[in-house]
Coordinates of C-alpha atoms in Angstrom, one line a residue:
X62 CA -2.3 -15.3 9.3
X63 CA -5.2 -13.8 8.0
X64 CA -8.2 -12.7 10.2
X65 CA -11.7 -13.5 8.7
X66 CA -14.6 -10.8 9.2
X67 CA -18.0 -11.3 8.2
X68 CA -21.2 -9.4 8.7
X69 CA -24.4 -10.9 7.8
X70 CA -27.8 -9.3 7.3
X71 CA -30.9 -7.8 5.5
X72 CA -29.4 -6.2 2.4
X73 CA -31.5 -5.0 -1.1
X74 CA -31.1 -6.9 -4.2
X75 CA -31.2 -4.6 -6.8
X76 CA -32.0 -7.3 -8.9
X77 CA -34.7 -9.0 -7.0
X78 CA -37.5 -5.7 -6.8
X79 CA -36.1 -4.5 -3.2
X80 CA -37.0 -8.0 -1.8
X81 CA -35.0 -8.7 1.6
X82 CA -32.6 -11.7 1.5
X83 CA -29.2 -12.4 3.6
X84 CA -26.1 -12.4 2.2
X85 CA -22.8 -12.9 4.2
X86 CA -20.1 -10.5 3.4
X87 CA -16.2 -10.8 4.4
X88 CA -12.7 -9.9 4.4
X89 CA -9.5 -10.6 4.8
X90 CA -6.9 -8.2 6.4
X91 CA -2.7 -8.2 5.8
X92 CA 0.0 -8.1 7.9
X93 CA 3.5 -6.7 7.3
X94 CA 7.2 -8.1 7.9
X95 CA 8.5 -4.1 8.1
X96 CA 6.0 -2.4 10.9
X97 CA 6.3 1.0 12.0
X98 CA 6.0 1.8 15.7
X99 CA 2.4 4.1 15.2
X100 CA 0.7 1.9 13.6
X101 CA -2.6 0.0 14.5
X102 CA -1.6 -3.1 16.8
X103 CA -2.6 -6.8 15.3
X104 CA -3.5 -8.7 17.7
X105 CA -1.1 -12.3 17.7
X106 CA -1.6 -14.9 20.3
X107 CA 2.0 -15.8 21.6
X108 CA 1.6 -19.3 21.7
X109 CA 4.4 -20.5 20.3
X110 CA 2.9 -24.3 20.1
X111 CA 0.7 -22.9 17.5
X112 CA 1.9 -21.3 14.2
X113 CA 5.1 -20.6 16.0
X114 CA 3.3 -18.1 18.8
X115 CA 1.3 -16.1 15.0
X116 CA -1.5 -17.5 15.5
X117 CA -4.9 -15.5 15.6
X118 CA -7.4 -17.1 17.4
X119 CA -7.6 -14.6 20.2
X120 CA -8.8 -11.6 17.0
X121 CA -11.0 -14.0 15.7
X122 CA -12.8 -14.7 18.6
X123 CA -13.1 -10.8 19.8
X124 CA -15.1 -10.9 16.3
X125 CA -17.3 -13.5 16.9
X126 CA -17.8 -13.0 20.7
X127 CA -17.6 -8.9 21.1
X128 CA -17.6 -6.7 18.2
X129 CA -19.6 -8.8 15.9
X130 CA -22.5 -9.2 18.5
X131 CA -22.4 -5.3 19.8
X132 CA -22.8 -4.6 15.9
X133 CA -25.7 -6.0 15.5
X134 CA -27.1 -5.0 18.8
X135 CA -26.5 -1.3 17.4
X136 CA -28.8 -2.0 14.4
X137 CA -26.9 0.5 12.5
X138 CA -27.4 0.6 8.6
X139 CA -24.7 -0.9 6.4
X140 CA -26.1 1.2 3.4
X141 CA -25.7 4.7 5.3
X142 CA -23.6 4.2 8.9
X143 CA -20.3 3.4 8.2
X144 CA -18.7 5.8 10.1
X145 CA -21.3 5.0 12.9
X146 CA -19.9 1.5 12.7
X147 CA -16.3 2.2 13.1
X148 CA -16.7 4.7 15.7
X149 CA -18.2 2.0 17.3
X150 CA -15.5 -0.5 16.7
X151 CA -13.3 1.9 18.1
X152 CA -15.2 2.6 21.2
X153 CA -15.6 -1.3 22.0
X154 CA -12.2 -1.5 21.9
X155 CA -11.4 1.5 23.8
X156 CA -7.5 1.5 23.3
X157 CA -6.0 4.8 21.7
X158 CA -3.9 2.1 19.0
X159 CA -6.7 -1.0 18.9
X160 CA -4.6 -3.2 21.0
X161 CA -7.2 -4.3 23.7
X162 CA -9.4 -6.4 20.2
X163 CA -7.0 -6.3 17.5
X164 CA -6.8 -4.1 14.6
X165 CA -6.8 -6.9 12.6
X166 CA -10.3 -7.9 14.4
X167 CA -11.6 -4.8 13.7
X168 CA -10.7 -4.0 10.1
X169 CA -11.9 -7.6 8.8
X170 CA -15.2 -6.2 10.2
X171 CA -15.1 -2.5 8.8
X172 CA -14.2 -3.9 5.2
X173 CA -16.9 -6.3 5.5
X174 CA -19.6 -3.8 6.4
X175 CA -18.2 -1.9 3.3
X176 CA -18.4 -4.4 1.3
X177 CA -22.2 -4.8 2.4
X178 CA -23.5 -1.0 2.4
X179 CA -22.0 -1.3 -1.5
X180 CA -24.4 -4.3 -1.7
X181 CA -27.8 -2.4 0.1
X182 CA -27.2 0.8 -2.3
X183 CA -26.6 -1.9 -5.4
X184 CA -23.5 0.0 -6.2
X185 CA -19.7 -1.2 -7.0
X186 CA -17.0 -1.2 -3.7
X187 CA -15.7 1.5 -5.2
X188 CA -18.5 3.5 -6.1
X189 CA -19.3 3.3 -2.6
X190 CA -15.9 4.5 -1.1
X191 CA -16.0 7.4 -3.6
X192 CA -19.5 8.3 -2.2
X193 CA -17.7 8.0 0.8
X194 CA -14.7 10.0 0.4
X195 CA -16.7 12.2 -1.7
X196 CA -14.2 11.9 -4.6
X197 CA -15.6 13.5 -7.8
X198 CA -15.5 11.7 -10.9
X199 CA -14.6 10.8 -13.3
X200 CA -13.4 7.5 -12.3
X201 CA -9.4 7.1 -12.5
X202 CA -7.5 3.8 -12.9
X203 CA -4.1 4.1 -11.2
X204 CA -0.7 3.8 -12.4
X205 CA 0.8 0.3 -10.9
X206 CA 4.0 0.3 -8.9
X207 CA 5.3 -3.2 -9.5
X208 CA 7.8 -3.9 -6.7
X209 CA 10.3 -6.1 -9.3
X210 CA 13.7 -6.1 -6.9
X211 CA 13.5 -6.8 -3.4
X212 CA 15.6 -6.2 -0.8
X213 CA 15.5 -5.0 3.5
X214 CA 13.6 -7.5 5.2
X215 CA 11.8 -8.8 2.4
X216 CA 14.5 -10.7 1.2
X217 CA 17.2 -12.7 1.7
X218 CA 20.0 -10.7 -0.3
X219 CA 22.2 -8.1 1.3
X220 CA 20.6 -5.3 -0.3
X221 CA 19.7 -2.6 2.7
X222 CA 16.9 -1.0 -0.1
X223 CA 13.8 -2.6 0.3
X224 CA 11.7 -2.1 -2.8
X225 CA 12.6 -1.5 -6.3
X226 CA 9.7 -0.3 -8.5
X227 CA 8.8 0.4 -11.9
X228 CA 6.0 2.3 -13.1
X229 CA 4.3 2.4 -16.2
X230 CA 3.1 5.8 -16.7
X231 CA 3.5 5.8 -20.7
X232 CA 1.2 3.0 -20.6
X233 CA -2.8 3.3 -22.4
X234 CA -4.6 2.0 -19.9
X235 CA -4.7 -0.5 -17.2
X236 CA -4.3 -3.2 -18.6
X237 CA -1.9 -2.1 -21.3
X238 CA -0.1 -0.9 -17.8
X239 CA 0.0 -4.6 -16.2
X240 CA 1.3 -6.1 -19.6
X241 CA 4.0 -3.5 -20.1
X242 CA 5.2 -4.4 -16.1
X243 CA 4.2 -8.1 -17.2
X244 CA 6.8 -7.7 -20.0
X245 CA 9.7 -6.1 -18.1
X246 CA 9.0 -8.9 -14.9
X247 CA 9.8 -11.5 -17.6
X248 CA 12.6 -9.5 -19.0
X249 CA 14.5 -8.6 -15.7
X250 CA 14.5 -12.6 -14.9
X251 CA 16.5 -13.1 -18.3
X252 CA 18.3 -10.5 -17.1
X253 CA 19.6 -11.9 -14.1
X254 CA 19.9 -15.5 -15.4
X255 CA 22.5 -14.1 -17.7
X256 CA 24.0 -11.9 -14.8
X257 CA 23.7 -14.2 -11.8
X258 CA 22.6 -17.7 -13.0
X259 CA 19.1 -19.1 -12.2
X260 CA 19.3 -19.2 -8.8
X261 CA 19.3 -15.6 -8.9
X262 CA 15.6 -15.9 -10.0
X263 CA 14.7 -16.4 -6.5
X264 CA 11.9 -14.2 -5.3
X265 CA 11.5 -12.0 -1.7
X266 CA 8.0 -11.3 0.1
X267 CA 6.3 -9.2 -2.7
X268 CA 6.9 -11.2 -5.5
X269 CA 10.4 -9.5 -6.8
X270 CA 13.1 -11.0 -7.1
X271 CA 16.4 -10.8 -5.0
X272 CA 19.3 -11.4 -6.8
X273 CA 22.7 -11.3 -5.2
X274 CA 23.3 -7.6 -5.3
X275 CA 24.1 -5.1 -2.1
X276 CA 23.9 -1.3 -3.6
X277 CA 20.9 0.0 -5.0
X278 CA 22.8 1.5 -8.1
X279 CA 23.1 -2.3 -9.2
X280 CA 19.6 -2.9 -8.5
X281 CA 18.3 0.3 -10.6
X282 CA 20.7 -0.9 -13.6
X283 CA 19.4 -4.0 -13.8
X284 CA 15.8 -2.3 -14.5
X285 CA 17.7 0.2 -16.8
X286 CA 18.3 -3.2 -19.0
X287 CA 15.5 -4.9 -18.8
X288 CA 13.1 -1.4 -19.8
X289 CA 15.6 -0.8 -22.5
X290 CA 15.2 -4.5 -23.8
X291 CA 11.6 -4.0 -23.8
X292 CA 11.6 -1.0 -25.7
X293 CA 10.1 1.0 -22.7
X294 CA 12.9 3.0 -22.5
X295 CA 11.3 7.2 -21.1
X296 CA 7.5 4.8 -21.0
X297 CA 8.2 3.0 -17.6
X298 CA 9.6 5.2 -14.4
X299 CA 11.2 4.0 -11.2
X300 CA 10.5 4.2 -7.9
X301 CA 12.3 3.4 -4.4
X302 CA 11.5 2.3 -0.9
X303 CA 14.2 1.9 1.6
X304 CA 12.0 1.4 4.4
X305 CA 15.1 2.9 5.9
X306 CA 13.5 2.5 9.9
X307 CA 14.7 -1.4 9.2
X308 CA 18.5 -0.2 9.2
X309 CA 18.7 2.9 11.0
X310 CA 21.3 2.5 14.2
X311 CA 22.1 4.9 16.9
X312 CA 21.5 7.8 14.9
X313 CA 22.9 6.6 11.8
X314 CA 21.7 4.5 8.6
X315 CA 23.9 1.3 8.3
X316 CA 23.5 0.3 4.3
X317 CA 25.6 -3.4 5.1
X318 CA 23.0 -4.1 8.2
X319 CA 22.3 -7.4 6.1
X320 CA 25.8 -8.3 5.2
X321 CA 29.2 -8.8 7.5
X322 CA 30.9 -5.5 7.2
X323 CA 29.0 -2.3 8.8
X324 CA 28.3 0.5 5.7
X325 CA 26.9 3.5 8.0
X326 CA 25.8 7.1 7.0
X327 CA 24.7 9.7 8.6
X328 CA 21.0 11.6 7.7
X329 CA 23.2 14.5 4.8
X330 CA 25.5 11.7 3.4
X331 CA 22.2 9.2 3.0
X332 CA 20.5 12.3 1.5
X333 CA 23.4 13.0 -0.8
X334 CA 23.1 8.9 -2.0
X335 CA 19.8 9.6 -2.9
X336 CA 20.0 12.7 -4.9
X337 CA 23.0 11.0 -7.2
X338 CA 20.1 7.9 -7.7
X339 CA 17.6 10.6 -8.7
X340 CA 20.3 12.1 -11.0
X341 CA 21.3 9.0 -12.2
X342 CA 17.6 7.1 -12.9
X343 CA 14.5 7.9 -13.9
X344 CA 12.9 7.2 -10.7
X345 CA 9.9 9.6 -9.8
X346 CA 8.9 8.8 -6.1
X347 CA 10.8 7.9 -2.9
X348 CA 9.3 6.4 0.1
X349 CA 10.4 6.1 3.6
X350 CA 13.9 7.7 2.9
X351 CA 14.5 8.1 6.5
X352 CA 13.7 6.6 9.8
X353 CA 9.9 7.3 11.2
X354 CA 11.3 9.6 13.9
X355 CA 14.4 11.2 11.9
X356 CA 12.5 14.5 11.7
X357 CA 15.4 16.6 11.0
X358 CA 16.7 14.7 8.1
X359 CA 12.8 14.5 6.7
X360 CA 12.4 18.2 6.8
X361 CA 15.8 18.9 5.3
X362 CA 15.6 16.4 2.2
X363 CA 12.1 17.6 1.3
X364 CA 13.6 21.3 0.9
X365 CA 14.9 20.6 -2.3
X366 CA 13.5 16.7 -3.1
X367 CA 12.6 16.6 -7.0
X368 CA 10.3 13.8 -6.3
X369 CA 6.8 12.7 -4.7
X370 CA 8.1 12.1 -1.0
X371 CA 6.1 9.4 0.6
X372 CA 5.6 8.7 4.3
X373 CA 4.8 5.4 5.3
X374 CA 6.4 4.4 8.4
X375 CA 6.9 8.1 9.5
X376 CA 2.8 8.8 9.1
X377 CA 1.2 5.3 9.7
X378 CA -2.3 6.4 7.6
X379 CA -2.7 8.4 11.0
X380 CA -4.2 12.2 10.7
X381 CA -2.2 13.0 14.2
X382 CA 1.3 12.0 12.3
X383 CA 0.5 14.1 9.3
X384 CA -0.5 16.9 11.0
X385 CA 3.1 16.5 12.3
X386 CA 4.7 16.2 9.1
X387 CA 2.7 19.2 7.4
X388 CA 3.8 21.4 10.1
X389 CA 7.6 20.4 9.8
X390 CA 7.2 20.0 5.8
X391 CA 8.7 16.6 6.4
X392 CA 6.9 15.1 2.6
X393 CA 4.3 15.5 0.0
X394 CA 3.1 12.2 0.2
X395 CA 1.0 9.7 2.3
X396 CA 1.4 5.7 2.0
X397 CA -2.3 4.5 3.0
X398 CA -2.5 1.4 4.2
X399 CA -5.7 0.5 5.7
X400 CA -3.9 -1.9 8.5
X401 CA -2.0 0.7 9.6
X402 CA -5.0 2.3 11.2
X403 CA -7.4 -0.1 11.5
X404 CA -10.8 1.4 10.0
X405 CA -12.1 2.0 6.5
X406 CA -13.2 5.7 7.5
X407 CA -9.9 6.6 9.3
X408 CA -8.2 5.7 5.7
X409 CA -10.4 7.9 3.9
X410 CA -9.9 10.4 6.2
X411 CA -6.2 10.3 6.0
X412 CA -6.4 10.7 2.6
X413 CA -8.9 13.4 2.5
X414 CA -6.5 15.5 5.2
X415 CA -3.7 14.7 2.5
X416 CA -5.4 15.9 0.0
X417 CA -6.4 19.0 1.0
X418 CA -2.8 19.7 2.3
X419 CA -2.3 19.6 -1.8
X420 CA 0.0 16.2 -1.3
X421 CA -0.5 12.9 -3.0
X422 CA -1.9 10.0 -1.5
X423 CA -0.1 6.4 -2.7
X424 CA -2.4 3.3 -1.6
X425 CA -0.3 0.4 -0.5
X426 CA -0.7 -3.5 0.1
X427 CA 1.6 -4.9 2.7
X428 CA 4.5 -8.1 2.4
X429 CA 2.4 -10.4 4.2
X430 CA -1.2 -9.5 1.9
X431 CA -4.2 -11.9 1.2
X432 CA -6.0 -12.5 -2.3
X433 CA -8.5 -9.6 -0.6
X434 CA -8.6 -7.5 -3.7
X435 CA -10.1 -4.3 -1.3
X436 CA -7.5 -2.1 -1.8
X437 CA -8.0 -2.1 -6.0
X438 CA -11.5 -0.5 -5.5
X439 CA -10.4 1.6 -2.4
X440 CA -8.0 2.8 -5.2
X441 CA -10.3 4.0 -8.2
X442 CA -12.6 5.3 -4.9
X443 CA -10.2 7.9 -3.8
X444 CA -9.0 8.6 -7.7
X445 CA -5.2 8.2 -6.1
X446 CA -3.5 7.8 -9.3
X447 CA -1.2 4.9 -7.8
X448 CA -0.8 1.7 -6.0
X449 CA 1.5 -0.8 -5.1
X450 CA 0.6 -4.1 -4.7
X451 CA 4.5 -6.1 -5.9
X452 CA 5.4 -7.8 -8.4
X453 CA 3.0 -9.6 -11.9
X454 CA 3.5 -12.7 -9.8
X455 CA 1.9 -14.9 -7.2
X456 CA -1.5 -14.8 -6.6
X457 CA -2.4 -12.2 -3.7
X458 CA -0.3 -9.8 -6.0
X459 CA -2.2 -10.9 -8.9
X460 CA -5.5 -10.4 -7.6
X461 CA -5.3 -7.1 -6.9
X462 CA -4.2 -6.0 -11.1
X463 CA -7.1 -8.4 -11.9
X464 CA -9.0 -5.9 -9.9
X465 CA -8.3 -3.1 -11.7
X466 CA -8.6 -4.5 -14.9
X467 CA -12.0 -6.0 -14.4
X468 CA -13.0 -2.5 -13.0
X469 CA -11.7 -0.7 -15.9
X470 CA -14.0 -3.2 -18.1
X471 CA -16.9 -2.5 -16.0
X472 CA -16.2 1.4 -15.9
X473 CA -16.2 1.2 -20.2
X474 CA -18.9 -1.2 -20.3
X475 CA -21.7 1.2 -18.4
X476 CA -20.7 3.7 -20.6
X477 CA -18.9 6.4 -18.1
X478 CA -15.9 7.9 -18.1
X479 CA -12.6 6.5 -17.4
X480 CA -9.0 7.9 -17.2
X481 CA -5.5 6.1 -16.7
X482 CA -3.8 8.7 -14.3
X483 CA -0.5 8.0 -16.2
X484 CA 2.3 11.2 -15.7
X485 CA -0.5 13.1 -14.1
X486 CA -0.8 10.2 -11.2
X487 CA 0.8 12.7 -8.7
X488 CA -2.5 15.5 -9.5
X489 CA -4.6 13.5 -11.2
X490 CA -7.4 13.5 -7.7
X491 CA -7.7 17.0 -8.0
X492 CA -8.3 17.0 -12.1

């Protein structure tokens, strides 16, 4: 379920000679099937008579009732005190991980209030969040990970992997990007009709579909044909997410945890899988490769990892966890993922502290996401070079391309300047 924030108030049209008027400004916040254990807490109700114990009537009425009114009994500005308004947040909670109101409370509110200082300064979302972040420009578009195979708890297959990914970095622009994925998402279901049959067209949470396949050297040859059939082949690059907390066991990673027989491995042997998939494919980014609190193995595979090594489950978009992970070299990369933490500011702070460690910083939607396009502007903001939002398919995925591509037309049309991060999507923040 979705929790609705609003904030209304006194904001300047810039179209309407600074005249007052009151506008209502809202959001809607994500939740995710595959949770890491440091991330922000949602608040659910646990009534099991209604929406099977998910419901979230509880967050909504902490908005209404207790951080909406001590908001506006701050009388901060929308325009100039973000940070004063999620410190607040934070403090009217009072729990170290947002438990006591709900993180999902909370965020609804902090994207809202975003969404309204962008209003009072009469500038885009995004040009706000790079004001923000103070990201330089010019303004980047980002490379889109389209999550095309599913697997792990996002699907009903056997496959342990979780996310399969293509990226079109050869791609002109945006929205020559979201045709090419378009193109090979159209492809890979012929693909797999000829493979499988049509009920292998079946899709899992993100939109990808989850054929009847179990190792993830099947998986990455079925986007090997469909790329090749597009005539994409060296133009669109691959990209896996385990999400390998989901099947780790006493110490150990068990690759058949969906299926009937046991297929366990140990951190090296799981490392050794991955580096004859690197080998193999052309994949260019690996996330979650090991279990959130497998330090050893983290540390060990990033010593000689080819790849952009993201952290999502093992950071949580929390500064503490990569403070923890610099110090033990444990990746180069942060997942952000604004529910994770639970404020607008936090995120941008996370990815500030990842960027000055000189790693790259991969924004992320979540399996159970909204048609809140947010995270498409919180993109371009923070010039990440990437996203991943699933597949060309349903419309909370949708929504988010539509985003870009609308951004990238209001970027040209004003006359400034706009890159597609393409192969430079790892470095492209710094450029």
């Amino acid at each position: 379920m979705d929790v609705f924030g609003a904030l209304s108030g006194d904001t300047k049209d810039p179209s309407s000679s600074g005249r007052d008027f009151d506008r209502q400004f809202q959001a809607l916040v994500p939740s995710g099937a595959s949770k890491g254990d440091y991330e922000a807490i949602e608040l659910r109700d646990d009534n099991k008579d209604v929406y099977g114990g998910k419901g979230v009537e509880t967050a909504v009425h902490n908005v209404e009732n207790v951080l909406g009114p001590a908001l506006i009994k701050a009388k901060l500005d929308v325009a100039t005190d973000l940070k004063k308004i999620d410190a607040l947040l934070r403090e009217v909670d009072g729990s170290k991980d947002k438990s006591k109101l709900g993180a999902n409370a909370i965020l609804g509110i902090s994207m809202a209030c975003a969404r309204a200082g962008a209003a009072a300064r009469g500038v885009p979302l995004y040009e706000f969040l790079r004001e923000e972040s103070g990201s330089k420009k010019p303004y980047v578009m980002p490379v889109p990970f389209f999550n095309v195979l599913n697997g792990g708890v996002h699907s009903g297959n056997t496959m342990a992997f979780q996310e399969c990914m293509i990226a079109p970095v050869g791609a002109r622009s945006m929205a020559h990007a979201v045709q090419m994925g378009s193109e090979v998402y159209q492809e890979l279901k012929k693909v797999l009709t000829k493979a499988f049959g049509p009920t292998a067209t079946g899709i899992g949470d993100e939109g990808g579909f989850a054929p009847p396949i179990s190792q993830p050297h099947e998986a990455l040859d079925l986007l090997v044909t469909a790329v090749e059939n597009c005539g994409y082949t060296g133009r669109i690059k691959f990209a896996i997410d385990p999400a390998s907390s989901e099947f780790y066991r006493g110490g150990e990673y068990d690759l058949g945890f969906k299926g009937k027989t046991s297929e366990k491995y140990t951190g090296e042997k799981l490392g050794d899988l991955y580096r004859q998939l690197l080998d193999r494919y052309p994949i260019i980014l690996l996330e979650d490769p090991y279990a959130q609190d497998d330090w050893p193995s983290w540390t060990a595979f990033n010593k000689t990892c080819p790849v952009e090594l993201v952290g999502d489950d093992l950071l949580a978009t929390n500064v503490d966890r990569i403070e923890e992970a610099e110090e033990k070299t444990a990746c180069n990369s942060l997942l952000l993922k604004i529910n994770q933490i639970g404020t607008i500011t936090e995120a941008l702070s996370a990815a500030k502290m990842a960027y000055e460690l000189g790693w790259s910083v991969f924004v992320s939607h979540r399996s159970g996401e909204t048609t809140d396009d947010f995270i498409a502007d919180l993109t371009v903001g923070l010039r990440t070079g990437h996203l991943k939002s699933g597949s060309p398919c349903r419309g909370e995925r949708v929504a988010k391309y539509n985003r870009l591509m609308d951004i990238e037309d209001e970027i040209k049309a004003s006359g400034a300047e706009v890159m597609y991060a393409g192969v430079e999507l790892r470095t492209i923040h710094s450029a």
